[in-house]
XYZ file of C-alpha atoms in Angstrom:
698
model
C -0.038 -0.026 0.017
C 2.836 2.371 0.960
C 4.711 1.820 -2.288
C 1.532 2.398 -4.370
C 0.804 5.555 -2.430
C 4.375 6.918 -2.941
C 4.078 6.177 -6.613
C 0.753 8.116 -6.963
C 2.120 11.028 -4.964
C 5.317 11.215 -7.092
C 3.213 10.908 -10.257
C 0.970 13.747 -9.098
C 3.845 16.040 -8.454
C 5.489 15.311 -11.784
C 2.204 15.692 -13.727
C 1.535 19.067 -12.010
C 5.023 20.585 -11.917
C 6.600 19.377 -15.112
C 5.125 22.486 -16.788
C 7.436 24.588 -14.668
C 10.519 22.485 -15.211
C 12.277 25.262 -17.265
C 10.720 28.233 -15.452
C 13.417 31.025 -15.263
C 15.046 32.733 -12.355
C 12.760 35.232 -10.809
C 12.825 37.896 -8.089
C 15.544 37.023 -5.547
C 16.852 34.170 -7.653
C 19.113 36.522 -9.537
C 21.034 37.583 -6.415
C 20.723 34.208 -4.607
C 21.913 32.178 -7.531
C 23.237 34.054 -10.470
C 25.178 36.662 -8.423
C 26.045 34.639 -5.282
C 29.824 34.240 -5.102
C 29.489 31.507 -2.478
C 27.983 29.199 -5.003
C 30.784 29.337 -7.509
C 32.926 26.604 -5.857
C 32.165 23.695 -3.623
C 35.471 23.934 -1.705
C 36.570 25.329 0.696
C 33.115 24.776 2.423
C 33.462 27.975 4.585
C 36.226 30.058 2.966
C 36.390 33.699 4.045
C 35.114 37.068 3.044
C 37.309 37.179 -0.007
C 36.713 33.595 -1.198
C 33.365 32.524 0.142
C 32.410 28.840 0.327
C 28.905 27.399 0.089
C 28.476 27.304 3.914
C 29.422 31.079 4.128
C 26.972 33.053 1.908
C 27.127 36.899 1.999
C 24.962 38.993 4.107
C 21.386 40.061 3.306
C 20.579 37.264 0.900
C 17.672 34.856 1.365
C 20.223 32.150 2.151
C 22.230 34.244 4.628
C 22.387 32.386 7.931
C 20.890 29.350 6.112
C 24.053 27.510 5.077
C 22.558 24.133 4.230
C 20.170 25.596 1.701
C 23.074 27.650 0.181
C 25.189 24.423 -0.013
C 22.281 22.602 -1.907
C 22.173 25.510 -4.360
C 25.920 25.388 -4.874
C 25.694 21.681 -5.722
C 23.043 22.605 -8.338
C 25.279 25.446 -9.676
C 28.286 23.032 -9.812
C 26.446 20.792 -12.251
C 24.297 23.305 -14.200
C 25.293 26.786 -13.264
C 22.142 28.857 -13.955
C 20.341 26.321 -16.049
C 17.132 26.108 -14.023
C 15.878 22.588 -14.768
C 18.215 21.010 -12.301
C 17.125 23.323 -9.472
C 13.414 22.526 -10.204
C 13.970 18.884 -10.221
C 15.625 19.126 -6.736
C 12.742 21.232 -5.444
C 10.177 18.734 -6.732
C 12.090 15.878 -5.069
C 12.305 17.789 -1.774
C 8.527 18.325 -2.002
C 7.955 14.669 -2.658
C 10.052 13.752 0.368
C 8.203 16.081 2.554
C 4.865 14.572 1.367
C 6.063 10.992 2.134
C 7.000 12.166 5.605
C 3.591 13.713 6.093
C 2.069 10.455 4.849
C 4.068 8.500 7.453
C 3.328 10.934 10.269
C -0.436 10.801 9.511
C -0.442 7.023 9.310
C 1.315 6.618 12.654
C -0.674 9.400 14.332
C -4.032 8.165 13.257
C -3.196 4.627 14.608
C -2.556 6.011 18.140
C -4.962 4.941 20.844
C -6.000 8.598 21.115
C -8.277 8.168 18.073
C -11.449 6.134 17.803
C -11.346 2.614 16.376
C -12.946 3.641 13.069
C -10.207 6.287 12.462
C -7.524 3.800 13.470
C -8.931 1.362 11.022
C -9.040 3.931 8.217
C -5.660 5.423 9.102
C -3.920 4.417 5.833
C -6.339 5.773 3.372
C -7.047 8.948 5.437
C -3.340 9.614 5.600
C -2.968 9.170 1.859
C -5.929 11.568 1.226
C -4.320 14.239 3.438
C -0.962 13.809 1.753
C -2.434 13.932 -1.758
C -4.466 17.029 -1.069
C -1.512 18.749 0.554
C 1.055 17.975 -2.132
C -1.211 19.254 -4.949
C -2.431 22.330 -3.155
C -2.053 25.465 -5.352
C -0.763 27.494 -2.350
C 2.486 25.494 -2.631
C 3.297 26.380 -6.259
C 5.404 29.379 -5.213
C 7.332 27.275 -2.784
C 8.127 24.548 -5.345
C 8.820 26.670 -8.485
C 10.370 29.807 -7.065
C 13.894 28.300 -6.622
C 14.979 30.596 -3.664
C 12.127 29.241 -1.534
C 14.077 26.047 -1.186
C 14.516 27.495 2.236
C 10.883 26.825 2.904
C 11.043 23.276 1.253
C 14.041 22.227 3.293
C 12.933 23.614 6.621
C 9.484 21.937 6.065
C 11.282 18.585 5.244
C 13.411 18.710 8.385
C 10.426 19.838 10.476
C 8.459 16.848 9.381
C 11.417 14.646 9.755
C 11.899 15.728 13.380
C 8.257 14.907 14.205
C 8.435 11.576 12.305
C 11.627 10.485 14.059
C 10.065 11.585 17.335
C 6.973 9.399 16.695
C 9.277 6.474 15.948
C 11.074 7.129 19.194
C 7.895 7.015 21.173
C 6.850 3.766 19.450
C 10.274 2.056 19.709
C 10.189 -1.348 21.423
C 13.961 -1.622 22.174
C 16.462 0.720 23.647
C 18.673 0.578 20.633
C 15.956 1.690 18.317
C 14.904 4.443 20.765
C 18.511 5.756 20.754
C 18.620 5.637 17.023
C 15.432 7.561 16.559
C 16.382 9.986 19.256
C 19.617 10.813 17.441
C 17.785 11.064 14.137
C 15.220 13.469 15.592
C 17.981 15.632 17.098
C 19.878 15.629 13.713
C 16.849 16.543 11.697
C 16.073 19.352 14.145
C 19.608 20.712 14.011
C 19.751 20.522 10.253
C 16.289 22.395 10.012
C 17.874 25.206 12.092
C 20.401 25.641 9.256
C 17.637 26.130 6.684
C 15.261 28.718 8.120
C 14.382 30.361 11.464
C 10.770 28.984 11.643
C 12.399 25.665 12.807
C 12.862 27.414 16.123
C 9.268 26.155 17.055
C 9.879 22.512 16.154
C 10.860 21.393 19.634
C 7.631 23.041 21.013
C 5.515 21.489 18.226
C 6.851 18.008 19.120
C 6.202 18.584 22.787
C 2.702 19.752 22.065
C 2.095 16.656 19.868
C 3.461 14.392 22.650
C 1.260 15.947 25.292
C -1.813 15.828 23.045
C -1.625 12.354 21.426
C 0.866 10.283 23.449
C 1.853 11.304 27.035
C -1.355 13.103 28.115
C 0.386 15.995 29.884
C 3.401 18.202 29.494
C 4.868 16.888 32.738
C 4.448 13.194 31.603
C 5.953 14.050 28.239
C 8.967 15.714 29.639
C 9.541 12.963 32.135
C 9.170 10.175 29.736
C 11.235 11.706 26.843
C 13.650 14.025 28.694
C 16.641 13.088 26.508
C 14.693 13.662 23.296
C 13.664 17.258 24.440
C 17.090 17.975 25.667
C 18.520 17.121 22.258
C 15.895 19.121 20.426
C 16.387 22.177 22.548
C 20.105 21.963 22.093
C 19.559 22.635 18.467
C 18.488 26.075 19.299
C 22.197 26.865 19.897
C 22.729 26.131 16.199
C 20.208 28.811 15.348
C 21.725 31.230 17.810
C 25.154 30.832 16.291
C 23.958 31.229 12.726
C 22.069 34.450 13.563
C 24.671 36.223 15.550
C 25.341 39.547 13.863
C 21.941 39.537 12.095
C 22.729 38.084 8.633
C 19.515 39.654 7.199
C 19.182 42.528 9.573
C 18.469 44.987 6.788
C 15.167 43.340 6.021
C 14.075 41.631 9.230
C 14.065 42.188 12.959
C 12.936 44.720 15.597
C 15.555 47.285 14.582
C 13.842 48.165 11.364
C 12.084 51.452 11.030
C 8.687 49.833 11.283
C 7.021 49.886 14.777
C 6.546 46.420 16.102
C 2.950 47.077 17.080
C 2.111 48.039 13.417
C 3.581 44.779 12.274
C 1.594 42.824 14.797
C -1.681 44.581 13.840
C -1.039 44.030 10.150
C -0.311 40.348 10.714
C -3.881 39.746 12.024
C -5.084 40.646 8.603
C -2.427 38.472 6.979
C -3.388 35.476 9.178
C -6.969 35.668 7.947
C -5.661 35.968 4.438
C -3.573 32.765 4.934
C -6.559 30.819 6.259
C -8.710 32.059 3.339
C -6.043 30.919 0.832
C -5.933 27.420 2.353
C -9.726 27.189 1.831
C -9.931 29.045 -1.458
C -6.561 29.325 -3.089
C -7.317 31.927 -5.709
C -6.157 34.392 -6.832
C -2.556 33.711 -5.912
C 0.286 36.184 -6.482
C 4.017 36.202 -5.909
C 3.733 39.492 -3.961
C 0.867 40.643 -1.766
C 0.296 44.337 -1.090
C -1.077 44.796 2.364
C -0.807 48.354 3.880
C 0.522 48.549 7.351
C -2.218 48.984 9.886
C -1.168 51.518 12.643
C -4.229 51.735 14.968
C -6.583 49.322 16.626
C -9.445 51.123 14.867
C -7.939 50.080 11.481
C -7.194 46.626 12.507
C -10.231 45.743 14.603
C -12.157 43.368 12.280
C -8.980 41.160 11.796
C -7.796 41.670 15.395
C -11.137 40.540 16.775
C -11.236 37.455 14.376
C -7.729 36.521 15.313
C -8.253 37.003 18.946
C -11.344 34.842 18.942
C -9.557 32.134 16.956
C -6.568 32.182 19.452
C -8.927 31.954 22.460
C -10.825 28.956 20.774
C -7.446 27.300 19.944
C -6.224 27.577 23.582
C -9.516 26.158 24.838
C -9.163 23.259 22.366
C -5.575 22.696 23.256
C -6.405 22.680 26.898
C -8.958 19.951 26.326
C -6.366 17.857 24.412
C -8.282 17.801 21.171
C -6.871 16.948 17.757
C -8.415 20.057 16.329
C -6.670 22.094 18.984
C -3.240 20.598 18.019
C -3.965 21.088 14.299
C -4.770 24.835 14.622
C -1.955 25.347 17.197
C 0.492 23.745 14.720
C -0.471 26.403 12.217
C 0.045 29.274 14.763
C 3.297 27.788 16.057
C 4.893 27.567 12.561
C 3.679 30.952 11.569
C 4.603 32.596 14.826
C 8.182 33.746 13.948
C 6.838 35.737 10.904
C 3.854 36.891 12.742
C 5.930 38.324 15.608
C 9.234 39.505 13.993
C 8.858 42.347 11.461
C 9.981 41.549 7.903
C 9.717 44.823 6.109
C 10.363 43.531 2.618
C 7.473 41.159 2.593
C 4.316 41.612 4.654
C 2.679 38.374 3.500
C 3.990 35.360 1.465
C 2.014 32.425 0.249
C 5.076 30.135 0.882
C 4.804 30.661 4.591
C 1.704 28.470 4.511
C 3.619 25.572 3.073
C 3.866 23.558 6.352
C 1.055 25.136 8.291
C -1.521 24.121 5.685
C -0.891 20.387 6.251
C -2.466 20.340 9.695
C -5.496 22.327 8.415
C -6.046 19.938 5.564
C -5.776 17.030 7.918
C -8.280 18.711 10.125
C -10.778 19.028 7.343
C -10.297 15.460 5.905
C -9.933 13.482 9.146
C -12.397 15.783 10.887
C -14.868 15.262 7.952
C -14.523 11.462 8.321
C -15.049 11.762 12.142
C -18.110 13.933 11.605
C -19.700 11.437 9.232
C -19.064 8.724 11.799
C -20.632 10.777 14.502
C -23.697 11.433 12.367
C -23.948 7.801 11.432
C -23.760 6.749 15.062
C -26.229 9.379 16.268
C -28.765 8.191 13.719
C -28.157 4.607 14.613
C -27.412 3.608 10.972
C -23.986 2.072 11.692
C -22.898 -0.678 14.089
C -19.714 -0.271 15.955
C -18.243 -3.157 13.923
C -19.154 -1.707 10.518
C -18.324 1.948 11.439
C -16.295 3.588 8.642
C -17.438 1.385 5.767
C -19.871 4.017 4.545
C -18.087 7.136 5.736
C -14.781 6.365 4.121
C -15.973 6.184 0.577
C -17.794 9.501 0.958
C -14.883 11.266 2.503
C -12.539 9.673 -0.113
C -14.693 10.837 -3.004
C -14.798 14.371 -1.568
C -11.076 14.463 -0.843
C -10.113 13.094 -4.265
C -12.402 15.654 -5.930
C -10.767 18.271 -3.783
C -7.166 17.025 -4.781
C -8.174 16.943 -8.485
C -9.404 20.503 -8.159
C -6.213 21.525 -6.449
C -4.093 19.865 -9.166
C -6.079 21.693 -11.936
C -5.719 25.061 -10.222
C -2.065 24.389 -9.635
C -1.447 23.624 -13.315
C -3.234 26.925 -14.189
C -1.177 28.834 -11.702
C 2.067 27.479 -13.024
C 1.315 29.208 -16.368
C 2.334 32.392 -14.689
C 5.884 31.102 -14.167
C 6.721 30.735 -17.822
C 8.835 33.756 -17.804
C 9.865 36.571 -15.455
C 7.704 38.937 -17.360
C 4.564 36.691 -17.035
C 4.912 36.211 -13.266
C 5.043 39.979 -12.660
C 2.320 40.606 -15.184
C 0.214 38.117 -13.285
C 1.077 39.817 -9.987
C 0.047 43.167 -11.451
C -3.368 41.774 -12.368
C -3.850 41.073 -8.665
C -2.008 44.009 -7.138
C -1.924 46.790 -9.879
C -1.054 49.510 -7.373
C 1.942 47.725 -5.776
C 5.131 49.656 -6.422
C 7.248 46.480 -5.855
C 5.294 44.587 -8.552
C 5.614 47.440 -11.006
C 9.336 47.692 -10.322
C 9.948 44.038 -10.896
C 7.878 44.017 -13.858
C 10.125 46.697 -15.272
C 13.249 44.787 -14.345
C 11.893 41.708 -16.157
C 11.158 43.869 -19.289
C 14.554 45.451 -19.245
C 16.299 42.083 -18.945
C 14.313 41.006 -22.058
C 15.738 43.982 -23.893
C 12.766 46.288 -23.666
C 13.918 49.282 -21.765
C 11.216 51.662 -23.142
C 8.434 49.384 -21.796
C 10.463 49.001 -18.534
C 10.512 52.779 -18.096
C 6.707 52.890 -18.040
C 6.555 50.506 -15.056
C 9.363 52.216 -13.167
C 7.617 55.599 -13.574
C 4.262 53.914 -12.435
C 6.122 52.500 -9.371
C 7.326 55.955 -8.475
C 3.844 57.497 -8.995
C 2.486 54.892 -6.568
C 5.348 55.304 -4.139
C 7.870 58.154 -4.668
C 10.201 56.433 -2.222
C 10.165 53.037 -3.986
C 13.790 52.016 -3.279
C 14.550 50.137 -6.486
C 12.473 52.005 -9.043
C 14.663 55.122 -9.242
C 18.037 53.490 -9.972
C 16.353 51.064 -12.309
C 14.694 53.858 -14.203
C 18.127 55.493 -14.575
C 19.495 52.224 -15.864
C 16.693 51.929 -18.464
C 17.480 55.380 -19.887
C 21.147 54.539 -19.874
C 20.345 51.347 -21.969
C 18.407 53.542 -24.459
C 21.435 55.805 -24.723
C 23.709 52.913 -25.427
C 21.366 51.823 -28.221
C 21.616 55.286 -29.827
C 25.449 55.147 -29.546
C 25.381 51.662 -31.305
C 23.447 53.389 -34.109
C 25.991 56.137 -34.245
C 23.595 58.795 -32.965
C 25.650 60.387 -30.161
C 23.401 63.545 -29.877
C 20.303 61.422 -29.156
C 22.404 59.242 -26.882
C 23.541 62.274 -24.869
C 19.851 63.168 -24.167
C 19.229 59.764 -22.654
C 22.300 59.763 -20.561
C 21.511 63.207 -19.202
C 17.954 61.962 -18.265
C 19.590 58.960 -16.509
C 21.866 61.348 -14.615
C 19.016 63.592 -13.671
C 17.473 60.587 -11.916
C 20.665 59.229 -10.405
C 23.509 61.785 -10.419
C 25.935 59.161 -9.024
C 25.429 56.736 -11.832
C 29.136 56.200 -12.842
C 28.315 54.195 -15.997
C 26.077 56.897 -17.248
C 28.830 59.539 -16.754
C 31.190 57.284 -18.653
C 28.795 56.714 -21.536
C 27.856 60.471 -21.696
C 31.590 61.170 -22.031
C 31.744 58.867 -25.009
C 28.766 60.490 -26.674
C 30.335 64.011 -26.125
C 33.707 62.791 -27.462
C 31.932 61.546 -30.535
C 30.498 64.955 -31.120
C 33.923 66.631 -30.757
C 33.258 68.002 -27.314
C 36.606 66.736 -25.756
C 36.470 69.020 -22.740
C 32.979 67.963 -21.884
C 34.037 64.278 -22.298
C 37.010 64.756 -19.980
C 34.753 66.269 -17.324
C 32.359 63.255 -17.397
C 35.269 60.760 -17.383
C 36.653 62.467 -14.412
C 33.256 62.312 -12.574
C 32.928 58.578 -13.397
C 36.368 57.893 -12.143
C 35.726 59.885 -8.947
C 32.527 58.000 -8.328
C 34.239 54.617 -8.842
C 37.959 55.039 -8.096
C 38.561 51.514 -9.577
C 36.886 52.358 -12.873
C 39.939 51.643 -14.974
C 38.334 52.375 -18.344
C 37.274 55.849 -17.102
C 40.831 56.698 -15.950
C 42.311 55.524 -19.308
C 39.842 57.483 -21.395
C 40.319 60.503 -19.174
C 44.082 60.285 -19.804
C 43.637 59.876 -23.541
C 41.227 62.827 -23.787
C 43.421 65.086 -21.755
C 46.395 64.124 -24.040
C 44.297 65.277 -26.957
C 43.639 68.544 -24.948
C 47.354 69.047 -24.424
C 46.959 68.600 -20.721
C 49.935 66.149 -20.584
C 50.706 66.158 -16.804
C 47.081 65.553 -15.860
C 46.820 62.865 -18.538
C 49.851 61.166 -17.047
C 48.258 61.285 -13.632
C 45.039 59.725 -14.943
C 47.077 56.822 -16.539
C 48.940 56.288 -13.295
C 45.582 56.013 -11.414
C 44.487 53.333 -13.943
C 47.705 51.413 -13.343
C 47.249 51.589 -9.609
C 43.998 49.610 -9.913
C 45.227 47.483 -12.923
C 49.037 47.156 -12.851
C 49.122 45.007 -15.987
C 46.840 47.065 -18.136
C 48.518 47.556 -21.553
C 46.325 50.478 -22.583
C 47.193 52.372 -19.424
C 50.976 51.645 -19.747
C 50.966 52.731 -23.348
C 49.021 55.997 -22.561
C 51.375 56.751 -19.787
C 54.332 56.104 -22.080
C 52.925 58.696 -24.544
C 52.421 61.227 -21.853
C 55.844 60.728 -20.416
C 57.486 60.927 -23.866
C 55.703 64.299 -24.444
C 57.061 65.480 -21.064
C 60.664 64.589 -22.186
C 61.027 61.596 -19.869
C 62.212 59.160 -22.426
C 63.636 56.553 -20.179
C 60.414 56.284 -18.076
C 58.365 56.314 -21.321
C 60.447 53.481 -22.676
C 59.722 51.442 -19.600
C 55.990 51.885 -20.032
C 56.119 50.954 -23.758
C 57.967 47.749 -22.699
C 55.312 47.178 -20.029
C 52.589 47.608 -22.552
C 53.780 44.992 -24.913
C 54.772 42.574 -22.190
C 51.101 42.824 -20.876
C 49.741 42.470 -24.403
C 52.112 41.167 -27.047
C 49.767 42.259 -29.806
C 50.577 45.928 -28.978
C 52.533 46.774 -32.259
C 52.058 50.536 -31.417
C 54.140 50.095 -28.242
C 57.023 48.739 -30.231
C 56.597 51.563 -32.764
C 56.664 54.290 -30.002
C 59.576 52.707 -28.351
C 61.424 52.708 -31.586
C 60.697 56.423 -32.047
C 62.228 57.100 -28.670
C 65.307 55.023 -29.716
C 65.621 57.059 -32.881
C 65.513 60.286 -30.862
C 68.255 58.867 -28.705
C 70.232 58.020 -31.866
C 70.179 54.236 -31.077
C 69.306 53.231 -34.590
C 70.124 49.494 -34.509
C 67.759 49.039 -31.557
C 65.170 51.308 -33.102
C 65.298 49.177 -36.314
C 64.692 45.982 -34.265
C 61.580 47.508 -32.608
C 60.256 48.585 -35.854
C 60.643 45.087 -37.180
C 58.909 43.785 -33.934
C 56.001 46.080 -34.681
C 55.850 44.765 -38.287
C 55.927 41.151 -37.120
C 52.936 41.802 -34.926
C 51.070 43.950 -37.612
C 52.471 43.230 -41.038
C 50.501 46.092 -42.728
C 51.869 48.738 -40.232
C 52.710 51.394 -42.901
C 54.327 53.938 -40.410
C 56.569 51.130 -39.035
C 57.646 50.160 -42.605
C 58.206 53.741 -43.494
C 60.337 54.491 -40.357
C 62.270 51.283 -40.794
C 63.233 52.392 -44.293
C 64.292 55.695 -42.986
C 66.447 54.166 -40.337
C 67.930 51.762 -42.894
C 68.772 54.724 -45.085
C 70.230 56.646 -42.146
C 72.538 53.644 -41.358
C 73.611 53.603 -44.954
C 71.916 50.338 -45.793
C 70.397 51.656 -49.100
C 69.371 48.350 -50.598
C 67.397 47.404 -47.502
C 65.848 50.938 -47.484
C 64.773 50.580 -51.175
C 63.218 47.151 -50.371
C 61.362 48.603 -47.403
C 59.960 51.645 -49.310
C 58.862 49.320 -52.017
C 56.926 47.337 -49.460
C 55.292 50.450 -48.214
C 54.165 51.323 -51.751
C 52.960 47.825 -52.339
C 50.682 48.158 -49.282
C 49.731 51.723 -50.212
C 50.705 52.921 -53.614
C 49.608 56.475 -53.090
C 51.922 57.078 -50.089
C 53.856 60.229 -51.145
C 56.416 60.258 -48.486
C 57.326 56.632 -49.198
C 57.586 57.317 -52.953
C 59.834 60.405 -52.227
C 62.007 58.406 -49.897
C 62.215 55.540 -52.436
C 63.322 57.947 -55.147
C 65.935 59.348 -52.784
C 67.217 55.938 -51.861
C 67.383 54.895 -55.579
C 69.299 58.078 -56.416
C 71.824 57.337 -53.515
C 72.234 53.778 -54.967
C 73.089 55.044 -58.337
C 75.477 57.549 -56.852
C 77.221 54.748 -54.982
C 77.338 52.515 -58.068
C 78.804 55.513 -60.052
C 81.665 55.771 -57.663
């Protein structure tokens, strides 16, 4: 039965989620996967701040302080880099494993003496129905398809593994098996702490389960399983160590600008939203816009509902009811996000990944129990036959529900076909959400549609003038439009776009650099120099800006400042051939021949293709009257660039000056072969031929 159930559950996941197998990176995936330096190598595991290992992700990522998730992503990256199919397969497998653990937990729980004989008899099919409904629930599509939410998948897996191992510990019949399951429960709990902070509630959830279904009281539970709870509680140290220093303090915690009471009031509305989405999972969106509630007057409908629900839950828990545990399980798992402010995301569907399991179990098992009670009260069922009529009814209802869930999930996954489609879908639900508009713009810009992206960035700023990402992205879009105009050789039009970008973000170094190029293309060398200088000041390691600043200043006759710019470039890139060559030109103009020669030599050592460096060094040697060495450098330039006319011409002139008339004639003839209308070469050739005749006449 178990093998068949596992096959059906696996087939259900594959059937639903295969549509999203090639879904692209979205939202945080870009920074967590594509731009995460700690994924680039599997060893060393920890590394340091310079060379980060997979167990040492940077701060303020979704995987910061969650090293095991980061390691799993690094393994994916090792085998497929940013090809998404492998990541999605792993997420689907994790979802299947969690589903199988839920199946095992439900089977063993419903067989406990706590439940009625009819429920114990129907434990296996009821457990399967709960697992099937849960695994296909549309609310989980974000968790499975949005790759970064592997944090939720993995913590859910280890949360369930902790409870499953604890169940096996309580049911163990030998000391050896008890020790093994105790260790496995402790290990699962500790590993869960390395995945996400909601694992902090796992020891409490296990204790509440024990008290409700097994031991009968907290005192008895602690007395009977003291070593289990000691081990589970010890895993809190893992969480404490991982969160020292606040790895994501910029987005979560009580130090944020949001008052805690406003978060708590708002979360009462969020809680009701979560419960509604479990019951009626549509519409779904990757980003919910819920304005913060700041007064009890604003929050009272949700505050009253949540308070009544909490009171009812406490009453049910006090009476040791299964319903009380099911609802308390939901509250427990949500409690970290309900209590601790997370300013970047007020509500997220993925947070209901694990909490929804107990609610679905409550509906399905509770429905079965209700049918049993109705049948018993009407006297239509004998004790021995109880469940024979209730189970088919509840199975038919649950299977229909699972089929509906699967259908809605497939429809929902259509939104994940591209980054554009997911944000377009989100905008259909939350059209006045600045975050949604901004990310829609980012997706369009990444697709090469900056003009359309601008519309959404501007809409985001209209909705929220302080939208943190919209303004720099808007500047980036205008910058991209300017680059397109440059590519089409329209520098004047490009300049307008770059100026617009800088009007939005005056510290945009790339825009200053590009504006300098546009001005240089229009002959405005002084304006170009000013923008190159600003770009280099904003980004002192902007080597290209320093080099172009030096070249522009050379053209303006500002030789000393040009040399200084090239030196700055070499400070940040010591082996840069362009910077060495430019500095050599500047030093030569300043009369520092020896230093210039060193820079030309450095240029062609850094880049052996630099024929111009050999040529300029040869010119210096000519000026120093070292003609043999100069001739050799001209030949070196020609070997690199055989059609280098100036090098051929100067080599001929040096040969002539050395009295090697025949070689000079051959060299000038080669120049004229390459360019027949080269007047200086023709004049030099005639002069060389005349000298040859004079020598023969003598």
